PDB file of C-alpha atoms in Angstrom:
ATOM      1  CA  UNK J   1       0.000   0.000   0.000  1.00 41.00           C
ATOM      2  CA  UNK J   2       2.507   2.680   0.994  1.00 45.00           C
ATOM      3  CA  UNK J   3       6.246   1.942   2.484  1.00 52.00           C
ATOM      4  CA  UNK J   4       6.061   1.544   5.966  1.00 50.00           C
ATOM      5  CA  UNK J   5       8.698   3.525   6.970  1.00 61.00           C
ATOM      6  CA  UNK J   6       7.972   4.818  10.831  1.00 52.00           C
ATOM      7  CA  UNK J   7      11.365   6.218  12.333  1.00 53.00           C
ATOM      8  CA  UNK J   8      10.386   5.891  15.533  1.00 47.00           C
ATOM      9  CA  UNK J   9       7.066   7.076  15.394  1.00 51.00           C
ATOM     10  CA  UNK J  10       3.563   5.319  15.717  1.00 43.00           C
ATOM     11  CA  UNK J  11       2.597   6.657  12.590  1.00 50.00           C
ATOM     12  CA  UNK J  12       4.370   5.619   9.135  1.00 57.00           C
ATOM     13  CA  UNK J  13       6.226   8.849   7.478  1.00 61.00           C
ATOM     14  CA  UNK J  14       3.469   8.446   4.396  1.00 59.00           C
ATOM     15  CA  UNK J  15       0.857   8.990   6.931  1.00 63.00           C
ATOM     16  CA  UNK J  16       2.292  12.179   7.652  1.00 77.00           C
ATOM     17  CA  UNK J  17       2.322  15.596   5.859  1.00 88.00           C
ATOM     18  CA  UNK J  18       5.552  17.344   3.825  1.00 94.00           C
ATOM     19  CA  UNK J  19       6.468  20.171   5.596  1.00 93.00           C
ATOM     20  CA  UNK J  20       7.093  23.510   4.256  1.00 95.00           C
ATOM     21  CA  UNK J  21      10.668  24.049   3.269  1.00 97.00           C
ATOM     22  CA  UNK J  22      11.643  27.453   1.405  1.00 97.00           C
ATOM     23  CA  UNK J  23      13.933  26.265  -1.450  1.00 97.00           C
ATOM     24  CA  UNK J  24      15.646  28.630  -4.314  1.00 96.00           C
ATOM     25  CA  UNK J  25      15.784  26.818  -7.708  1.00 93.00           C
ATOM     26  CA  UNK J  26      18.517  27.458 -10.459  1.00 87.00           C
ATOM     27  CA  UNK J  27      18.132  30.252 -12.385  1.00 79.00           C
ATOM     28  CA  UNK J  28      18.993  30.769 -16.403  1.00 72.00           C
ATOM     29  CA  UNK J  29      22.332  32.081 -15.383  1.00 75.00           C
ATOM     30  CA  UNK J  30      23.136  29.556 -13.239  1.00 78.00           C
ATOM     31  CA  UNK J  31      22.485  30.979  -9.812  1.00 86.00           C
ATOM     32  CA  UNK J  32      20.275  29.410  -7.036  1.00 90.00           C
ATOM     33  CA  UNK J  33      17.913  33.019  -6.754  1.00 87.00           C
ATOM     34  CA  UNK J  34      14.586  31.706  -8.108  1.00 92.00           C
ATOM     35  CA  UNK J  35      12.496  31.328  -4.487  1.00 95.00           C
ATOM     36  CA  UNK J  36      10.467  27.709  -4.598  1.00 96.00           C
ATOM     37  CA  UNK J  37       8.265  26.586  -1.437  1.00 97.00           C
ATOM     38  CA  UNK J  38       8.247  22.823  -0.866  1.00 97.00           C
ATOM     39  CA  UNK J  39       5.427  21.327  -1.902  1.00 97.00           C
ATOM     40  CA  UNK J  40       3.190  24.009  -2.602  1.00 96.00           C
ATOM     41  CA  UNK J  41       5.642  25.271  -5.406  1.00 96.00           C
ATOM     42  CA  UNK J  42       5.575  21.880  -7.265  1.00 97.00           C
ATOM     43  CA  UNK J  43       3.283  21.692 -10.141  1.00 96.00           C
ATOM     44  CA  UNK J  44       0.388  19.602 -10.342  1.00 95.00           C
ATOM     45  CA  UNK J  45       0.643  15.680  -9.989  1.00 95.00           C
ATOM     46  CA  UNK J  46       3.200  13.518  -8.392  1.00 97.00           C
ATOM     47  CA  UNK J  47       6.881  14.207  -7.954  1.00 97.00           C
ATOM     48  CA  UNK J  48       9.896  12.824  -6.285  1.00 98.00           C
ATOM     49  CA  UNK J  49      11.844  14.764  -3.681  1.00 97.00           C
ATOM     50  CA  UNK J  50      15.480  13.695  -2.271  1.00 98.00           C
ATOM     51  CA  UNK J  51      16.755  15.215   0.393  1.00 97.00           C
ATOM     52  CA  UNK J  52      20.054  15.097   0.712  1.00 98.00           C
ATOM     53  CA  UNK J  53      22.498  17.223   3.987  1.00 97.00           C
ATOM     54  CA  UNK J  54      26.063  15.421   2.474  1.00 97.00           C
ATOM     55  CA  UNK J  55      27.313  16.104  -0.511  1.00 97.00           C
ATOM     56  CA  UNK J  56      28.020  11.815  -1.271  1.00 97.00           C
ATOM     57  CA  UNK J  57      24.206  10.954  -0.617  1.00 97.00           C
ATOM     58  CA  UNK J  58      24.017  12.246  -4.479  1.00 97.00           C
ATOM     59  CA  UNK J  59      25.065   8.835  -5.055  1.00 97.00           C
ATOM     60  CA  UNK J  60      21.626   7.688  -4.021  1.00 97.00           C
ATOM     61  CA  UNK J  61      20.210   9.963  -7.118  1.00 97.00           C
ATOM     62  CA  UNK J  62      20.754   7.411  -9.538  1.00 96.00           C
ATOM     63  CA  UNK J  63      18.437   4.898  -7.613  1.00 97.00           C
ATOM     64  CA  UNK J  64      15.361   7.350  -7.370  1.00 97.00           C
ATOM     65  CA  UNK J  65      15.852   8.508 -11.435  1.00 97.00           C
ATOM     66  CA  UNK J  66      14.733   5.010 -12.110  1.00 96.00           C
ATOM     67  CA  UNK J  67      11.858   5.442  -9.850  1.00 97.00           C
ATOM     68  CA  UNK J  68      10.611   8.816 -11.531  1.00 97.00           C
ATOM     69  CA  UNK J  69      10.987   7.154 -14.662  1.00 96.00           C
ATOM     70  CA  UNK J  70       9.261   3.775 -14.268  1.00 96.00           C
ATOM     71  CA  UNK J  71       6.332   6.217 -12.389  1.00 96.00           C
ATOM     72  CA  UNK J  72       6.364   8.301 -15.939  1.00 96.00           C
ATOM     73  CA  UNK J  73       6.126   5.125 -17.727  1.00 96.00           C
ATOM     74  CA  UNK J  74       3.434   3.271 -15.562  1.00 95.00           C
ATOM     75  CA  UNK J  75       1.175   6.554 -15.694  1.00 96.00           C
ATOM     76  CA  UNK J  76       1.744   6.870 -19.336  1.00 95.00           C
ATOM     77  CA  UNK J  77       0.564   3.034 -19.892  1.00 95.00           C
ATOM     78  CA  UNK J  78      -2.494   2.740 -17.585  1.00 92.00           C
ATOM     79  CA  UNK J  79      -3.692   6.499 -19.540  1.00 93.00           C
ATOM     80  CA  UNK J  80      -3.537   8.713 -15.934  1.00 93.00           C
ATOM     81  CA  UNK J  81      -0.414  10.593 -16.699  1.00 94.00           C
ATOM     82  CA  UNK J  82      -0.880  14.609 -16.136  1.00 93.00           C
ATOM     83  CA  UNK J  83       1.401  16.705 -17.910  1.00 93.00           C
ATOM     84  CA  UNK J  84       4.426  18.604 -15.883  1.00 94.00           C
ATOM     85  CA  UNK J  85       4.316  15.420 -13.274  1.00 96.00           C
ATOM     86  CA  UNK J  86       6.604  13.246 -12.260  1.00 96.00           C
ATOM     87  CA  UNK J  87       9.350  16.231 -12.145  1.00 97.00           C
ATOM     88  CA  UNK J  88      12.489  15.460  -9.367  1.00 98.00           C
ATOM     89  CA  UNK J  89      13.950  17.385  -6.832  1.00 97.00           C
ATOM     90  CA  UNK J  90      17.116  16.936  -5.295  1.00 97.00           C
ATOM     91  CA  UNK J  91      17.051  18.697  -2.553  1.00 98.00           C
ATOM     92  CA  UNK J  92      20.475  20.208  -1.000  1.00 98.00           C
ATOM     93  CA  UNK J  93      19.659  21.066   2.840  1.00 98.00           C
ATOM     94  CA  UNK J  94      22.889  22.905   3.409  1.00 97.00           C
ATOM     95  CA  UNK J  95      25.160  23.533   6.391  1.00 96.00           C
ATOM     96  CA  UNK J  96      25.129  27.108   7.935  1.00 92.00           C
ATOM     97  CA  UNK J  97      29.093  27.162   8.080  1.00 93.00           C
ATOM     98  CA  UNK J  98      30.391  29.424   5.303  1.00 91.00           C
ATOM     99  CA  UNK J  99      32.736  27.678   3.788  1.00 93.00           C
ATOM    100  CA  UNK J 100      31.147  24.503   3.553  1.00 95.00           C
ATOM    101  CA  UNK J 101      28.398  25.997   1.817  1.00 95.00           C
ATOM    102  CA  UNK J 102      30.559  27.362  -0.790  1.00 94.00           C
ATOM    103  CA  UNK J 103      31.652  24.327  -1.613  1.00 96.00           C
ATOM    104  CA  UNK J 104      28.336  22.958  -1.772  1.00 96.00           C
ATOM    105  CA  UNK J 105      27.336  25.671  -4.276  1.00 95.00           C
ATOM    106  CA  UNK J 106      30.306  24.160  -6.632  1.00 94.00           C
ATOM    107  CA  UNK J 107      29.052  20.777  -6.319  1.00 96.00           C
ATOM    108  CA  UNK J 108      25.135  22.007  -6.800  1.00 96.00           C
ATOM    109  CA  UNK J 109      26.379  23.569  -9.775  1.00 93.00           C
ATOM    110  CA  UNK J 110      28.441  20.667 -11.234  1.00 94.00           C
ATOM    111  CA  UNK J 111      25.502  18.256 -10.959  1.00 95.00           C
ATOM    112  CA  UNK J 112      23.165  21.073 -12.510  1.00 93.00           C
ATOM    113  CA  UNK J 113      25.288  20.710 -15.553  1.00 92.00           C
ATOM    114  CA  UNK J 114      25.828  17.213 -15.579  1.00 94.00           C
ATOM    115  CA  UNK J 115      22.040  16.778 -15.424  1.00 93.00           C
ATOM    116  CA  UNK J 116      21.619  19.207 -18.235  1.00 90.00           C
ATOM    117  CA  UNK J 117      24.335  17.426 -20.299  1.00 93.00           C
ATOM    118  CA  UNK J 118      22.631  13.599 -19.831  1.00 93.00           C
ATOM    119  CA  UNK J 119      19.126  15.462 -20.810  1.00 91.00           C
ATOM    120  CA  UNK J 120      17.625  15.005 -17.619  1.00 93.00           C
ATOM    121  CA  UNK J 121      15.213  17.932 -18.008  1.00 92.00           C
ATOM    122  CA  UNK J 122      12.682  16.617 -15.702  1.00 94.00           C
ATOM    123  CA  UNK J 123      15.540  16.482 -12.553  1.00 96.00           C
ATOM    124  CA  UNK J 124      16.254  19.830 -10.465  1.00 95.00           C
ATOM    125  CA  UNK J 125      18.701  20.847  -7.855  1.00 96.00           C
ATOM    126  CA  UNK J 126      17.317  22.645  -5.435  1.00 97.00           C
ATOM    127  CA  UNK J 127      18.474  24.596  -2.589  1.00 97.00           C
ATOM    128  CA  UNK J 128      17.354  24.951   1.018  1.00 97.00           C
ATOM    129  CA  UNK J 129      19.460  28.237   3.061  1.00 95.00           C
ATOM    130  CA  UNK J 130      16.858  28.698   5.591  1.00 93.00           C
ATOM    131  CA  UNK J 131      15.958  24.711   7.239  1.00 95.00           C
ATOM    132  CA  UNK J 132      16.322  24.165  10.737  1.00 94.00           C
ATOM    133  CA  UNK J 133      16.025  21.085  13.013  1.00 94.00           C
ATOM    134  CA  UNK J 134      12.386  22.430  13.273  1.00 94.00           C
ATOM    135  CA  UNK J 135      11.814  20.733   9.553  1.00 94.00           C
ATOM    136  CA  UNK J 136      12.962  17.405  10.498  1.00 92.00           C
ATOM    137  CA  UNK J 137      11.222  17.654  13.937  1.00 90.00           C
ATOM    138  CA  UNK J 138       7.689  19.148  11.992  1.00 90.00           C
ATOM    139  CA  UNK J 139       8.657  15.540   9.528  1.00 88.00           C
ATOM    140  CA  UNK J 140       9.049  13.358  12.817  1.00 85.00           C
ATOM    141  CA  UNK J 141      12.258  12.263  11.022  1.00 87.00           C
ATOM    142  CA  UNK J 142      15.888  11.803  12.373  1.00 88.00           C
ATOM    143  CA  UNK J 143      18.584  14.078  11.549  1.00 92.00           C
ATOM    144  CA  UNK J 144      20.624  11.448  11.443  1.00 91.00           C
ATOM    145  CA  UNK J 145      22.836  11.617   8.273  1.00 93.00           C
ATOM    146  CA  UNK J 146      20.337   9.720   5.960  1.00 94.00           C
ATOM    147  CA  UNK J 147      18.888  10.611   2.666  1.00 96.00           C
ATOM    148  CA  UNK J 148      14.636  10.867   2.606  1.00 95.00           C
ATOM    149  CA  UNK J 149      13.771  10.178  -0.406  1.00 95.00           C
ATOM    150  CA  UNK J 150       9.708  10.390  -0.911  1.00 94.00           C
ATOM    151  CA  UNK J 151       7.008  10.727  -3.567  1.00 95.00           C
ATOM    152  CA  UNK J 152       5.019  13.703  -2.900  1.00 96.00           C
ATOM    153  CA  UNK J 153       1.630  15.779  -4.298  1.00 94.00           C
ATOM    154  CA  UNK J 154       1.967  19.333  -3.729  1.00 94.00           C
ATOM    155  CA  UNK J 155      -0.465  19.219  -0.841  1.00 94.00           C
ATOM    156  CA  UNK J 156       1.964  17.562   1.061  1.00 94.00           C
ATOM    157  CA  UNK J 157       0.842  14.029   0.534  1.00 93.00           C
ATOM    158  CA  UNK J 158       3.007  11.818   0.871  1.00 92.00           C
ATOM    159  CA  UNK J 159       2.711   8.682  -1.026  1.00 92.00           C
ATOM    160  CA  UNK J 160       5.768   6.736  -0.739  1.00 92.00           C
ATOM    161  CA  UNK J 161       9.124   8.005   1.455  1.00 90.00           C
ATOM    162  CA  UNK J 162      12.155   5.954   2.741  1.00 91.00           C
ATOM    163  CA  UNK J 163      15.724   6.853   3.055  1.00 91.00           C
ATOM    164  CA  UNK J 164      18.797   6.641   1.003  1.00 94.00           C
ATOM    165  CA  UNK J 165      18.961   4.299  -2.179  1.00 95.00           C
ATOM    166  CA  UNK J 166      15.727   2.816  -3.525  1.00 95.00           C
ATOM    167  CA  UNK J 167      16.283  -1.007  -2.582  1.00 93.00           C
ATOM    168  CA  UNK J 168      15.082  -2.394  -5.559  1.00 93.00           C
ATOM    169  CA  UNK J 169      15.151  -5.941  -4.556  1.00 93.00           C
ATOM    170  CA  UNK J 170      12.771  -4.841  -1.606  1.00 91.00           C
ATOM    171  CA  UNK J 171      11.014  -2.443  -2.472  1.00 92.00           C
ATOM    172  CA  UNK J 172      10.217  -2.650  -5.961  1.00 94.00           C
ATOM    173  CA  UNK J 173       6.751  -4.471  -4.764  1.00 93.00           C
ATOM    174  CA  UNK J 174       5.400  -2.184  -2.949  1.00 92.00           C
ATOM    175  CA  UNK J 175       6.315   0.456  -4.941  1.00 94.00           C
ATOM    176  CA  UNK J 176       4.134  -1.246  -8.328  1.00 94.00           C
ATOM    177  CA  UNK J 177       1.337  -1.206  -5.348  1.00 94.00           C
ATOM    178  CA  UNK J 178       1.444   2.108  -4.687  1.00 93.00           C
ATOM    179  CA  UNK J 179       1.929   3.281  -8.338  1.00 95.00           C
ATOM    180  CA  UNK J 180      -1.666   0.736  -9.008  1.00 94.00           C
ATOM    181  CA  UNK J 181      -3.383   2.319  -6.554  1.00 93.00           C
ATOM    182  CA  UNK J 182      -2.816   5.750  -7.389  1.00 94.00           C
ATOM    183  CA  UNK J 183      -3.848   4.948 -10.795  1.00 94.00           C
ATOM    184  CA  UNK J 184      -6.839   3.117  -9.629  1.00 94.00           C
ATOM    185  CA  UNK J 185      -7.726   6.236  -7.365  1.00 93.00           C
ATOM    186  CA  UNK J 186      -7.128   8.856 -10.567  1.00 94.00           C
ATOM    187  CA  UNK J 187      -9.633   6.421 -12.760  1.00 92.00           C
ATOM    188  CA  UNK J 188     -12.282   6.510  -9.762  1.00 93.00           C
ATOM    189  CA  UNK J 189     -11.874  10.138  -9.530  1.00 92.00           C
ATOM    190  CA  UNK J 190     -12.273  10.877 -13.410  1.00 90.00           C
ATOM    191  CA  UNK J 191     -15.189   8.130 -12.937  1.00 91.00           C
ATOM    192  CA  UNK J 192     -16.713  10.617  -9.774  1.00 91.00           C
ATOM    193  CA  UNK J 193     -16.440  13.430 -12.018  1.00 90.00           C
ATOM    194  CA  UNK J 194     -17.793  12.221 -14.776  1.00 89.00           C
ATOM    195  CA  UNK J 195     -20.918  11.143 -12.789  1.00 86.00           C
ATOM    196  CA  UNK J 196     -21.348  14.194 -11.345  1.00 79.00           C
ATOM    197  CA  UNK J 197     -21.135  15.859 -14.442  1.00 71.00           C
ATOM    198  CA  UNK J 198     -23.891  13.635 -15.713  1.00 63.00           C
ATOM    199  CA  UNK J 199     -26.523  14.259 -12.732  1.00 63.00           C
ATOM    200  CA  UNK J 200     -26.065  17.581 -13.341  1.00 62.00           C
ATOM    201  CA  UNK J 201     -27.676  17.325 -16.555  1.00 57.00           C
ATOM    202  CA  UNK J 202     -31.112  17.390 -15.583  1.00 49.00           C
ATOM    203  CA  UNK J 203     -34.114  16.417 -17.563  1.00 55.00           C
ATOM    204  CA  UNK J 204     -36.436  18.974 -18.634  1.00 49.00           C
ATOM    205  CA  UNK J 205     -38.587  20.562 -16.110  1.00 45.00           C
ATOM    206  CA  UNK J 206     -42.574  20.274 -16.863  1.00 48.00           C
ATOM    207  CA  UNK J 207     -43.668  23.272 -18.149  1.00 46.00           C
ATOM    208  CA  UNK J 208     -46.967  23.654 -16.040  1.00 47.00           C
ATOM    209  CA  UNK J 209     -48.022  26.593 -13.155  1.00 50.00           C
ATOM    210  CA  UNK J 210     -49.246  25.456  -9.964  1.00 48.00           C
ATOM    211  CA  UNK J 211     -52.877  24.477 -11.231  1.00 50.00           C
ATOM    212  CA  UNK J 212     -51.519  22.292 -13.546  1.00 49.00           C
ATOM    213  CA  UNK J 213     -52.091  24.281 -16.505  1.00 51.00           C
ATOM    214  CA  UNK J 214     -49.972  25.083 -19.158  1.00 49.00           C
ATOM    215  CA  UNK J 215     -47.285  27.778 -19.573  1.00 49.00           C
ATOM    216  CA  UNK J 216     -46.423  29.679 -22.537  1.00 49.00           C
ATOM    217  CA  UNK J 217     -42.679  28.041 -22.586  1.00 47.00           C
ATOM    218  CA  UNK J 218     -44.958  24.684 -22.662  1.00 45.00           C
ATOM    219  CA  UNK J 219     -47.134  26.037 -25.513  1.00 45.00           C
ATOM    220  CA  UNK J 220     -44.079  26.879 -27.363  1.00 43.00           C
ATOM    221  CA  UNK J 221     -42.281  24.043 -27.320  1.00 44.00           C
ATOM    222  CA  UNK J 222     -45.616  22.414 -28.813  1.00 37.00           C
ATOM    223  CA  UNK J 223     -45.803  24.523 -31.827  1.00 41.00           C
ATOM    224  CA  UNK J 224     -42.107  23.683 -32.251  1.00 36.00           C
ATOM    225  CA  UNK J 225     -42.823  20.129 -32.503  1.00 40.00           C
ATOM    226  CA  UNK J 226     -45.751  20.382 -34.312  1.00 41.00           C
ATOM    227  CA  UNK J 227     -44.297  22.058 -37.321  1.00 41.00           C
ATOM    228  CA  UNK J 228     -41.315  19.423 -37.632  1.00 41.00           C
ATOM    229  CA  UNK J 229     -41.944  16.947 -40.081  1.00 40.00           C
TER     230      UNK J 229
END
């Protein structure tokens, strides 16, 4: 159904809610200035988000660009895809000393351009200047030197999270669950709408006043009829 990831808590982390986390995204000229809010600011759909505080967790990337894809690929196949989705955001939570961030700004900027060189337009880097251990406790998550890696909506629903490397030879199960199940959701809500749509389409009211006669809308739908061949 969804992982059942609970670190520590009662409740498993896709129970729980994405915090907000004030991000900048990379500009056109290669800066981090464009602000993004986490997960309001992602578009419509489902998306994945890493988050990553050392600079070698990128190696978990890899992993998680499979997911995004094989999610593109199963929405694409059962006909529930929605255009923009299935974007992914690796986001860099980084350290308040100086000069460590200035050397994650080279890195950010390296993988930015790697990224853009293998045509991964779909993948961002993302930065986060302003987190505190308030995020992680507002998560219930540990700050404990692991990657979270999770498949969000932009409500903050979280669908899927666990940490570090997808484990494909464990997870890859539940994962084809979850992907069914939002699939069978997005059919039963297109189903819903539809439906509604339909029982909004009354039939037409009988033209008659309160004594039961007649009324001239009545009448002229009559003389309509009656003149058709």
């Amino acid at each position: 159904n969804m992982s059942t990831a609970y670190y520590g808590r009662a409740v498993p982390l896709a129970l729980r809610r994405f915090a907000k986390l004030p991000c900048l995204l990379q500009g056109p000229n290669g800066r981090f200035k464009e602000p993004m809010m986490l997960p309001q600011g992602l578009p419509t759909g489902v998306h994945v988000v890493l988050l990553i505080t050392r600079q070698n967790h990128i190696e978990h990337a890899d992993s998680w660009l499979g997911v995004r894809s094989a999610w593109e690929r199963m929405l694409a196949e059962q006909g529930t895809r929605v255009e923009g989705e299935m974007q992914m955001y690796i986001c860099c939570l980084l350290p308040w000393f100086w000069p460590l961030r200035a050397m994650w700004w080279l890195k950010m900027k390296s993988w930015s351009e790697l990224l853009r060189s293998e045509e991964h337009s779909q993948v961002h880097v993302v930065a986060s200047t302003t987190w505190s251990q308030d995020f992680y406790d507002r998560m219930q998550i540990h700050n404990d030197g692991r990657a979270y890696a999770m498949v969000i909506r932009n409500d903050g629903e979280i669908l899927w999270a666990s940490h570090d490397k997808f484990k494909e030879h464990l997870q890859e199960r539940e994962m084809v669950q979850v992907v069914k199940q939002e699939c069978q959701w997005r059919a039963d809500e297109a189903q819903r709408l539809l439906a509604g749509g339909a029982s909004q389409a009354l039939p037409a009211a009988d033209h008659r006043d309160q004594n039961g006669a007649s009324t001239p809308a009545a009448e002229e739908n009559y003389a309509l009829h009656a003149e058709l061949p």
